[in-house]
Short mmCIF file of C-alpha atoms in Angstrom, two decimals:
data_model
loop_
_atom_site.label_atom_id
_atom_site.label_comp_id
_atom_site.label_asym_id
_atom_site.label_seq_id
_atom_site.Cartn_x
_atom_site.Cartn_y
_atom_site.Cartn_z
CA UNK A 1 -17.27 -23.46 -9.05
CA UNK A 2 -14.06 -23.93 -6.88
CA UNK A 3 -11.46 -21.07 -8.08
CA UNK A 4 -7.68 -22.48 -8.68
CA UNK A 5 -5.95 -21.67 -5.32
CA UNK A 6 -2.71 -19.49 -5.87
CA UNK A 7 0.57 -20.57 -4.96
CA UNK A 8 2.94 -19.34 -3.41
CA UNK A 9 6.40 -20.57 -2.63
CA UNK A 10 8.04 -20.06 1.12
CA UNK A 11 12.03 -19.39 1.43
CA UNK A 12 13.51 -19.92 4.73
CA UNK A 13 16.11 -17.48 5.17
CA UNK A 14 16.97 -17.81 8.86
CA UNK A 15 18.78 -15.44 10.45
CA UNK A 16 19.81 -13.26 8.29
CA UNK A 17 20.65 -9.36 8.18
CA UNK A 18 17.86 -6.57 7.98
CA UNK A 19 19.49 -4.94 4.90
CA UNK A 20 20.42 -8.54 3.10
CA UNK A 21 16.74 -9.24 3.43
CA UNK A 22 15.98 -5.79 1.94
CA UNK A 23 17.82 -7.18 -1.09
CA UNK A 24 15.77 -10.57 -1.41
CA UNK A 25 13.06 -8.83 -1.35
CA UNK A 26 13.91 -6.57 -4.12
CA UNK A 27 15.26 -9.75 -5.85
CA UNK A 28 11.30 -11.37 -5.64
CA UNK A 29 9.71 -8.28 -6.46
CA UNK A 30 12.01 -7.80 -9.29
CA UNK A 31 10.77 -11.18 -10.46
CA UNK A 32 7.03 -10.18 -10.20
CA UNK A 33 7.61 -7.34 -12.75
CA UNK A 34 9.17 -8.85 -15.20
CA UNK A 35 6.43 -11.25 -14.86
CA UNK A 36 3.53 -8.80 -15.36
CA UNK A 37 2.36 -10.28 -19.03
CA UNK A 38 2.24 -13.64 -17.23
CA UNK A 39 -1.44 -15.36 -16.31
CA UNK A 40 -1.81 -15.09 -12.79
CA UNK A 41 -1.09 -18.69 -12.06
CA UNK A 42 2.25 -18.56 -13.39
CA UNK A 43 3.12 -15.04 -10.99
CA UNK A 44 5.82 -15.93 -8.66
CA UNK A 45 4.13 -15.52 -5.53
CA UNK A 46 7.06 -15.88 -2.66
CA UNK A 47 6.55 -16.21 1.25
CA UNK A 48 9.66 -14.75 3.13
CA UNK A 49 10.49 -16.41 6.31
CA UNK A 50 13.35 -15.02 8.71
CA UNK A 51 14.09 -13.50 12.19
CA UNK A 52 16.64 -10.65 12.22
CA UNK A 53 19.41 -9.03 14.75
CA UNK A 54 18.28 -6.25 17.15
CA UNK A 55 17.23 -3.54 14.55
CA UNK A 56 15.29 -0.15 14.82
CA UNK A 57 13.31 0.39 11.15
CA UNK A 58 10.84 3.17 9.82
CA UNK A 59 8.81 3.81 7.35
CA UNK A 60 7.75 6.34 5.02
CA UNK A 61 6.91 9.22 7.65
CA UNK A 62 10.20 9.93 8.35
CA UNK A 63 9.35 13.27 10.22
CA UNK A 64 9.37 11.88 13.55
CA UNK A 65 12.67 10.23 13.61
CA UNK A 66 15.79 12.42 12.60
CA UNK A 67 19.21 11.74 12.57
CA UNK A 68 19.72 12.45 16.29
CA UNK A 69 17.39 9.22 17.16
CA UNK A 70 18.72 7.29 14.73
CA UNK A 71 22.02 8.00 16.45
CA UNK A 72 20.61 7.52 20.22
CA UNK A 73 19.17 4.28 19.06
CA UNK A 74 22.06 3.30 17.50
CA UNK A 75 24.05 3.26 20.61
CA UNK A 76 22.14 0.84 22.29
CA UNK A 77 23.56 -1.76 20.22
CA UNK A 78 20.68 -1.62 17.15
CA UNK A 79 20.77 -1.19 13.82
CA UNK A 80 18.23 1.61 12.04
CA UNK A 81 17.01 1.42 8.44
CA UNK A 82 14.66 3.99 6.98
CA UNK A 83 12.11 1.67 4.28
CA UNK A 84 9.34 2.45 2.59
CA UNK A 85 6.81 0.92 4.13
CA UNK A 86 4.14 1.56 5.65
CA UNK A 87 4.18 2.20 9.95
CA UNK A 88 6.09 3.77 12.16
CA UNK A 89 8.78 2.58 14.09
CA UNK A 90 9.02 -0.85 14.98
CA UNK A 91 12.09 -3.15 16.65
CA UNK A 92 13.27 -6.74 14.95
CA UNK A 93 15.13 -9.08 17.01
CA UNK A 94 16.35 -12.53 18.02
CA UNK A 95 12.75 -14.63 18.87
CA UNK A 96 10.39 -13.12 16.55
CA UNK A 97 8.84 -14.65 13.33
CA UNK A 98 9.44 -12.19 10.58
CA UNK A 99 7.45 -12.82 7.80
CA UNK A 100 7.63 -10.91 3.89
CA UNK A 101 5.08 -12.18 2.02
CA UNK A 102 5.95 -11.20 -1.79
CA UNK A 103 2.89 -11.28 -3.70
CA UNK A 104 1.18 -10.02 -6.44
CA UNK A 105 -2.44 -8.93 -5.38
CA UNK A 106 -3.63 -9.42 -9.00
CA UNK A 107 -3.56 -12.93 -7.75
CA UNK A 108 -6.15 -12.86 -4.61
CA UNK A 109 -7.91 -9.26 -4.20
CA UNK A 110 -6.47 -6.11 -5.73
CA UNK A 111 -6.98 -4.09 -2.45
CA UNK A 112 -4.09 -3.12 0.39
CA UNK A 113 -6.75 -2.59 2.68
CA UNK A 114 -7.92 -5.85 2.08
CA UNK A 115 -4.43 -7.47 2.02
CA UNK A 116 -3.57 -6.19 5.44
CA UNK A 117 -6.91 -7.24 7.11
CA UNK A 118 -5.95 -10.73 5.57
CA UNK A 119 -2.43 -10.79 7.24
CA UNK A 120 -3.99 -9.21 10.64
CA UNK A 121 -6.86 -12.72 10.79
CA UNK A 122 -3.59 -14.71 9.88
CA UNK A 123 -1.88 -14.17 13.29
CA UNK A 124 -5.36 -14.00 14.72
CA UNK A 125 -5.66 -17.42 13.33
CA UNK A 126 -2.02 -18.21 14.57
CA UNK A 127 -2.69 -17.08 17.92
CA UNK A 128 -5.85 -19.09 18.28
CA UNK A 129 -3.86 -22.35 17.20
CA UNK A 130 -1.99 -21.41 20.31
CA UNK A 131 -5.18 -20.73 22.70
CA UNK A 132 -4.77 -17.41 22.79
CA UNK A 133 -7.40 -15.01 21.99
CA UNK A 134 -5.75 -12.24 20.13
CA UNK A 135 -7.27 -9.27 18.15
CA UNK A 136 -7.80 -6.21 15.97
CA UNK A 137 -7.80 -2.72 16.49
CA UNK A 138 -8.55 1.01 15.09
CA UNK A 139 -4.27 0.97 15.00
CA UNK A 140 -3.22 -2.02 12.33
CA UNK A 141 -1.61 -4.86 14.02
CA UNK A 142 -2.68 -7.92 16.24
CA UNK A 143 -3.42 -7.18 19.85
CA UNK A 144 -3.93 -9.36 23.17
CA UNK A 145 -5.57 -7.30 24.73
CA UNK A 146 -3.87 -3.34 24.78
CA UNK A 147 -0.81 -5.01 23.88
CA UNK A 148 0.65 -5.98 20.67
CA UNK A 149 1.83 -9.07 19.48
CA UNK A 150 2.60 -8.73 16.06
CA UNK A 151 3.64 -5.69 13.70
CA UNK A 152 2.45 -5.13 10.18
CA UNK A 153 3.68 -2.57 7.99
CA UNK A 154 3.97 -3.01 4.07
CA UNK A 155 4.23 -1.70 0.69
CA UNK A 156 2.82 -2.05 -2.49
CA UNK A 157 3.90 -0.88 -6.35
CA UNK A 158 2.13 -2.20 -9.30
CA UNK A 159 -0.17 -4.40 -7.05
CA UNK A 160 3.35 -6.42 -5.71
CA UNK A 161 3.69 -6.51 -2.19
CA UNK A 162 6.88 -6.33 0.08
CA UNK A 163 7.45 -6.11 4.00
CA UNK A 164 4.96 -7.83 6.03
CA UNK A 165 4.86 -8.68 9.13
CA UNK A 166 6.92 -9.26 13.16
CA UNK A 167 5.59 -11.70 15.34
CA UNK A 168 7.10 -12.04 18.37
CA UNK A 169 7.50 -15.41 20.09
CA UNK A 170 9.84 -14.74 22.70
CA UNK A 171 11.81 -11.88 21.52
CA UNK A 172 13.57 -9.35 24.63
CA UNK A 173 10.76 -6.89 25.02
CA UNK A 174 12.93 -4.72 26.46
CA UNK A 175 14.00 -3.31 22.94
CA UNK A 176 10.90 -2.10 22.56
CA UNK A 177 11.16 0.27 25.49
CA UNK A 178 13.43 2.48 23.63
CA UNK A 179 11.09 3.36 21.39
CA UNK A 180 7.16 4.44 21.10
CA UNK A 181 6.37 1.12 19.12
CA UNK A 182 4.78 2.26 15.83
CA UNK A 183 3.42 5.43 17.62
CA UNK A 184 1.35 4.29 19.82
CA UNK A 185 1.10 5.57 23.43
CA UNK A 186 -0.35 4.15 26.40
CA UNK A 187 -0.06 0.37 24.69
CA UNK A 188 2.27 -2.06 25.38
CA UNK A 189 3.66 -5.22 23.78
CA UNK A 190 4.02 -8.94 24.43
CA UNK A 191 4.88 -11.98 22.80
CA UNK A 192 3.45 -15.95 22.57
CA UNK A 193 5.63 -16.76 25.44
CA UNK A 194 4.73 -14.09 27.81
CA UNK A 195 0.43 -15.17 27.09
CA UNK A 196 1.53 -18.64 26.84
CA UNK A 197 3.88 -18.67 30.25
CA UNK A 198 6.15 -20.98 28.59
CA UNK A 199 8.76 -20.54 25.80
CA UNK A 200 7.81 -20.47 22.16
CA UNK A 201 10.15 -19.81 19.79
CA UNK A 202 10.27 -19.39 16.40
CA UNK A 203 11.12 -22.82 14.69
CA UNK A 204 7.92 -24.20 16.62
CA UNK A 205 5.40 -20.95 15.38
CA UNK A 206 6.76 -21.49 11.71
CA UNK A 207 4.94 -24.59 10.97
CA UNK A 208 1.59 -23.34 12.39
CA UNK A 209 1.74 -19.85 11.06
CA UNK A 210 2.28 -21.08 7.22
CA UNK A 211 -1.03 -22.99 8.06
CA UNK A 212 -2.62 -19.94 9.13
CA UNK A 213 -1.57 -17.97 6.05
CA UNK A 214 -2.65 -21.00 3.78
CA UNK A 215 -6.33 -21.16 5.41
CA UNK A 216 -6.32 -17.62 5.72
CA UNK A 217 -5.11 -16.71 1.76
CA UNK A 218 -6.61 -20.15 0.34
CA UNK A 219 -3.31 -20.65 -1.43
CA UNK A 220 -1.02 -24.02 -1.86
CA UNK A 221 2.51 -23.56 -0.48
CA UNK A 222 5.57 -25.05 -1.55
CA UNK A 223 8.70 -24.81 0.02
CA UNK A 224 11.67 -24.48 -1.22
CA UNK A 225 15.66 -24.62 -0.23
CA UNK A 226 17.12 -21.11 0.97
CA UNK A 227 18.46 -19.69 -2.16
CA UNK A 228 22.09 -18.67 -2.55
CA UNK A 229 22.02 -14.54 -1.51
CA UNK A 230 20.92 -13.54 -5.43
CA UNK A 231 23.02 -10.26 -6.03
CA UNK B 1 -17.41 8.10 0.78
CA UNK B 2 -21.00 8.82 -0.10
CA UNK B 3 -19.83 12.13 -2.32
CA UNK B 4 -17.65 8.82 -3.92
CA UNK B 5 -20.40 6.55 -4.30
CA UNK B 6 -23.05 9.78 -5.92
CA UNK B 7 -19.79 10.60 -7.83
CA UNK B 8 -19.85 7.54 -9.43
CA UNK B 9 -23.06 7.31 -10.54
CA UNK B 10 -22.99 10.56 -11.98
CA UNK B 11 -20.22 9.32 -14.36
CA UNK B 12 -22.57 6.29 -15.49
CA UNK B 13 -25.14 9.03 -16.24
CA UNK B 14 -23.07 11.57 -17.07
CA UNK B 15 -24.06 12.30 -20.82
CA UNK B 16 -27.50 12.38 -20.39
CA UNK B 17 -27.19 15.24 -17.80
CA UNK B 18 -25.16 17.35 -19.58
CA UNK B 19 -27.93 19.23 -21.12
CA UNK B 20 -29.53 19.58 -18.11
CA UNK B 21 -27.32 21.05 -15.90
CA UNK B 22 -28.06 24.81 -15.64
CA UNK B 23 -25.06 27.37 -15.96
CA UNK B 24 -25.46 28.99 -12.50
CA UNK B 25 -23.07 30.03 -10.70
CA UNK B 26 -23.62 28.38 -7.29
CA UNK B 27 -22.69 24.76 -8.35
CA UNK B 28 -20.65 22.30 -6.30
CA UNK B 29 -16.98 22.72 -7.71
CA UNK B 30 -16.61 19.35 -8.80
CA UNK B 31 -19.26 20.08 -11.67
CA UNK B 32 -17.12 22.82 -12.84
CA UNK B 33 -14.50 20.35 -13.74
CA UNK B 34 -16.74 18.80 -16.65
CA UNK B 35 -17.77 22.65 -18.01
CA UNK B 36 -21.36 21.39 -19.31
CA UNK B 37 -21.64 24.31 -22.05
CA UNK B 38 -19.34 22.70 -23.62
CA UNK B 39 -21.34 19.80 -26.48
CA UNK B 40 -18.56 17.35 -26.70
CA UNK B 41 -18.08 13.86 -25.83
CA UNK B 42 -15.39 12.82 -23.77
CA UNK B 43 -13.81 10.51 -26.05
CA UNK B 44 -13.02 13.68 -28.25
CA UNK B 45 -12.51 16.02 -25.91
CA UNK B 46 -9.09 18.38 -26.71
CA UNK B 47 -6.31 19.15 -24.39
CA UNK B 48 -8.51 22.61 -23.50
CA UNK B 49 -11.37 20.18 -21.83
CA UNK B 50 -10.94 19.83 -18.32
CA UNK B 51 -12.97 15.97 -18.33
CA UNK B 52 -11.13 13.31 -16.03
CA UNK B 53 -8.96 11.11 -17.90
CA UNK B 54 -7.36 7.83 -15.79
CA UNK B 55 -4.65 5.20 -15.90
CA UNK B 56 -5.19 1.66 -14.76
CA UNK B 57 -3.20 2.31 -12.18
CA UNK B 58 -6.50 4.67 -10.64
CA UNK B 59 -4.94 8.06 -11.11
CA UNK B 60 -6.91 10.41 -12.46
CA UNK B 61 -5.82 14.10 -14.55
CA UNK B 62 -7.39 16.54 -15.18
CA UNK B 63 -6.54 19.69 -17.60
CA UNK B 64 -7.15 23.20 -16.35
CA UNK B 65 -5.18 26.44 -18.34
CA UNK B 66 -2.85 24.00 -19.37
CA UNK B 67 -1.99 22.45 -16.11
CA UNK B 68 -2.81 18.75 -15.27
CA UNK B 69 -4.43 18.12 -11.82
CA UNK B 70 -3.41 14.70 -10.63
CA UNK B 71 -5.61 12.66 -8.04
CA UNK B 72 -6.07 8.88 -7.30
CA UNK B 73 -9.44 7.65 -8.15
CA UNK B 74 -12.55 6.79 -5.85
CA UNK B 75 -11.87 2.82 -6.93
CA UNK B 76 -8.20 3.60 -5.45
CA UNK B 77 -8.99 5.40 -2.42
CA UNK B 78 -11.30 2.86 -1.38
CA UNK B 79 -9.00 0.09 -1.95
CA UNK B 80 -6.60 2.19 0.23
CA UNK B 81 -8.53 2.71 3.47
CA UNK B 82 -8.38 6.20 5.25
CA UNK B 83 -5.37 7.39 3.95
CA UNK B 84 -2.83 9.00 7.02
CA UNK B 85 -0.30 10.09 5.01
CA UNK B 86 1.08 11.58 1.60
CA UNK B 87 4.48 10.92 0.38
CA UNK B 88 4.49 13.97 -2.64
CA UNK B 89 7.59 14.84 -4.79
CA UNK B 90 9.17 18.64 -4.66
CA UNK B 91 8.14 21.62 -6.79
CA UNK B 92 10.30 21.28 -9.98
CA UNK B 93 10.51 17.45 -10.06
CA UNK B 94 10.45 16.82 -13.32
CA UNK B 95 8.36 13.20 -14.30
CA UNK B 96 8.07 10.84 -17.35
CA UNK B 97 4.55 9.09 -17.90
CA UNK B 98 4.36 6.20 -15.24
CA UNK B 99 7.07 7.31 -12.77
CA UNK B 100 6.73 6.83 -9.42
CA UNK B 101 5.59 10.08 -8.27
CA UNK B 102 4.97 9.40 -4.28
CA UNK B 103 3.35 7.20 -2.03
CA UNK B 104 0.04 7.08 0.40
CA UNK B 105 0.07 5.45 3.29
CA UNK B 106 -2.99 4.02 4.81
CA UNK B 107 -3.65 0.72 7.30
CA UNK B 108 0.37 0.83 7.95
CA UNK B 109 0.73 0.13 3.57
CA UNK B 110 2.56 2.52 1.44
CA UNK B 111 0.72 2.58 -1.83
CA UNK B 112 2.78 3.88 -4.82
CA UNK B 113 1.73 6.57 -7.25
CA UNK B 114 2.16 6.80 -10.49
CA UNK B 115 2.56 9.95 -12.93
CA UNK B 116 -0.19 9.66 -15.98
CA UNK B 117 2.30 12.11 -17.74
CA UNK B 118 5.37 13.23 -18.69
CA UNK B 119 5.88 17.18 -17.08
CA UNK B 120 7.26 19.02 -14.43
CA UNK B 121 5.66 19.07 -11.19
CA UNK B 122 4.24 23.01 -10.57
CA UNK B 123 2.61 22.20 -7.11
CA UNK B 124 1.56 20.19 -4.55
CA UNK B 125 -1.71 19.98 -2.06
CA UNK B 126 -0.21 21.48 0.96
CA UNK B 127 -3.54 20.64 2.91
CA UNK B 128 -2.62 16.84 2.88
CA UNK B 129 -0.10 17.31 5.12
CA UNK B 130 -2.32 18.16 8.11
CA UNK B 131 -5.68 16.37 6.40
CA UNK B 132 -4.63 13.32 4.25
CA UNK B 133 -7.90 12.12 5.04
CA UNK B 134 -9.35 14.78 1.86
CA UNK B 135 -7.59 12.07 -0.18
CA UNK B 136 -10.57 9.76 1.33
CA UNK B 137 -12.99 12.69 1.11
CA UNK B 138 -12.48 14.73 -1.85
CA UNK B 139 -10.74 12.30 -3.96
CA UNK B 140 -11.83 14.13 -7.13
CA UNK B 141 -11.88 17.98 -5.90
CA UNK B 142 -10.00 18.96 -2.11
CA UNK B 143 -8.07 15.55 -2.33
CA UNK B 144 -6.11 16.53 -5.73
CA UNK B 145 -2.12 15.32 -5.02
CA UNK B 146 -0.05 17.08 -7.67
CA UNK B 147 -0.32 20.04 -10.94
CA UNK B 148 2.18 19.76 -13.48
CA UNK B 149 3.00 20.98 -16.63
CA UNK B 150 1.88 18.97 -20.11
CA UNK B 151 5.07 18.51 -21.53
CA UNK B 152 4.00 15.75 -24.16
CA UNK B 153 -0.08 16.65 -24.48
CA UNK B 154 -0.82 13.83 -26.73
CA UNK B 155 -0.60 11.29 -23.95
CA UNK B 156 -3.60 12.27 -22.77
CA UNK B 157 -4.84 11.03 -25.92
CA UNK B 158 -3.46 7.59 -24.43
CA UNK B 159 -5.07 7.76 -20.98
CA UNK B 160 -8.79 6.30 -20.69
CA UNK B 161 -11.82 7.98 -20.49
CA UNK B 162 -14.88 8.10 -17.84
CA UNK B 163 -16.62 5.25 -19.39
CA UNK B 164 -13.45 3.16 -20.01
CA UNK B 165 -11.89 3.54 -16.81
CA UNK B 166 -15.37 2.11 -15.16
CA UNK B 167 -15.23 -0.84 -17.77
CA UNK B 168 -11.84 -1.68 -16.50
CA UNK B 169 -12.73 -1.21 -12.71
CA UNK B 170 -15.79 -3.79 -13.44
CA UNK B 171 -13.10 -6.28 -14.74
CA UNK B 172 -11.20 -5.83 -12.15
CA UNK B 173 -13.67 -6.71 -9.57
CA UNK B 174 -14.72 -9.42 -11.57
#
């Protein structure tokens, strides 16, 4: 028997701010709870596209990063958000694919640890559609090699999922030097253009990676205008 | 995860061991939690019973002098993957029934917890901070999260059972 495939609608939100896009996601997860009575084919499962200006975030484990390193990273020109998500530290910026997939898991498997191992053989399955052999490791996140291509760090209430994911395509790596990217020592980062030699950016990776995510989650996508900024 | 997996088929057997288990002393701690001189089922069992009771949201609570002891659930910890860190509340945070109590964090997710009651929060499991793997563990004994106070007993009344809560995990799976 072939199961119904879920959908799941994308919004294009462009460049917009870190903190806006903390609100849009609020708005869609708002939506999934008032829509918790509803059969699972009628959940309003949203795919978040954007990229964002230079900006330091962290998650939940705060203890590392205290108000003097907020400040110090401030000054280089960055923004800093504290979330709660998932991860450590991490750097958003100009030339990476940032991606928030709002879901409710009641609508493909009711597991995180599942849902992130789906999102990590997405870019895998991105990266391939680009000839380039990328993979996982003990520390979440996709990896050429010892260095890492794209972040994930999420969270999850009630089975509704918000953050995602930061693929870079040719974002400034140099951002990242600032900072021990999600905690990790001794590993480095890099992007499709530096494995590819060539420039990718992130209006060519869109297409391809909302293929990957539709293999990879065997849902239907729809696509929709930007909505006005709800709120 | 094995302890899990032998936990959970001790629950499916669960009332036909009772009788059998002897009252010794030397006992793995977890069987204390069920107190087997006790003949009752655990659909009836009073506030004075210390027998798991769950939400659906794979917390578990258990009653001890009055106290609840609040965990998340072998189902939930597995979901989870090895859990690196525990978001708890403060001593004196005072909770209704389903407020978000905390988060775990585990593959880079931050999972939110849920209270099964309304009380005031008494303690919290110190030893997370430096080994949130006994979350993984010791779900149901080492890996406990929170004890509060039973300010509104009768809502454990609402909470399900052993047997119920592994109905509802088989329909979850499908």
């Amino acid at each position: 028997m072939t199961l119904p495939r879920s959908a799941v609608r994308v919004v294009n939100l462009g460049q917009i701010p870190y903190g806006r896009a903390l609100q849009v996601q609020q708005h869609y997860v708002r939506q999934h709870l008032d829509s918790l009575t509803c059969p699972h084919d009628q959940r309003p499962n949203t795919l978040l596209l954007c990229e964002h200006r230079p900006v330091y975030t962290v998650g939940i484990r705060q203890a590392p990063y205290p108000s003097e390193e907020e400040e110090r990273l401030k000054g280089l020109g960055a923004d800093f958000f504290r979330t709660r998500r998932g991860g450590l530290i991490t750097f958003h910026g100009p030339g990476q694919l940032v991606c928030y997939p709002i879901l409710s898991l009641g609508c493909f498997k009711k597991s995180v640890r599942w849902y992130v191992c789906e999102l990590e053989r997405t870019v895998i399955n991105l990266c391939s559609r680009f000839g380039i052999k990328a993979s996982t490791s003990p520390d979440t996140g996709v990896w050429v090699g010892d260095n890492k291509i794209c972040a994930i760090g999420i969270h999850c209430g009630r089975y509704i999922t918000s953050h995602g994911l930061a693929l870079n395509c040719n974002t400034d790596l140099t951002w990242f030097e600032h900072v021990v990217p999600c905690g990790i020592v001794g590993k480095g980062v890099t992007t499709l253009s530096r494995e590819l030699e060539k420039e990718v950016s992130v209006s060519e990776t869109t297409q391809p990676f909302l293929e990957a995510f539709a293999e990879q989650f065997n849902c239907t996508l729809s696509f929709q205008e930007t909505e006005g900024q709800k709120e | 995860m094995a302890m899990g997996t032998a936990l959970r088929c001790v629950y499916a057997n669960f009332p036909k061991t009772l009788s059998l288990l002897p009252r010794a002393a030397q006992r793995p701690a977890y069987w204390l939690a069920w107190k087997p001189c006790v003949p009752r089922s655990f659909a009836t069992a009073s506030r004075l019973s210390s027998a798991l009771k769950f939400t659906d949201k794979h917390e578990w609570v258990r009653v001890e002098g009055g106290t609840g002891i609040v965990g998340i659930s072998n189902f939930a910890q597995e979901a989870l993957g090895d859990v690196v860190y525990c978001g708890l509340p403060e001593v004196g945070t005072k909770l209704k029934k389903m407020d978000e109590f905390g988060a775990l964090e585990s593959v880079k997710a931050a999972s939110e917890l849920y209270s099964p009651l309304t009380g005031e929060v008494t303690e919290i499991n110190t030893a997370l901070a430096d080994n949130p793997g006994l979350v993984n563990k010791s779900c149901y004994k080492d890996g406990w999260l929170i004890k509060m106070t039973l300010d509104n007993p009768s809502e454990l009344e609402e909470l399900l059972d052993e047997d119920a809560y592994e109905k509802y995990i088989k329909s979850i799976e499908d």
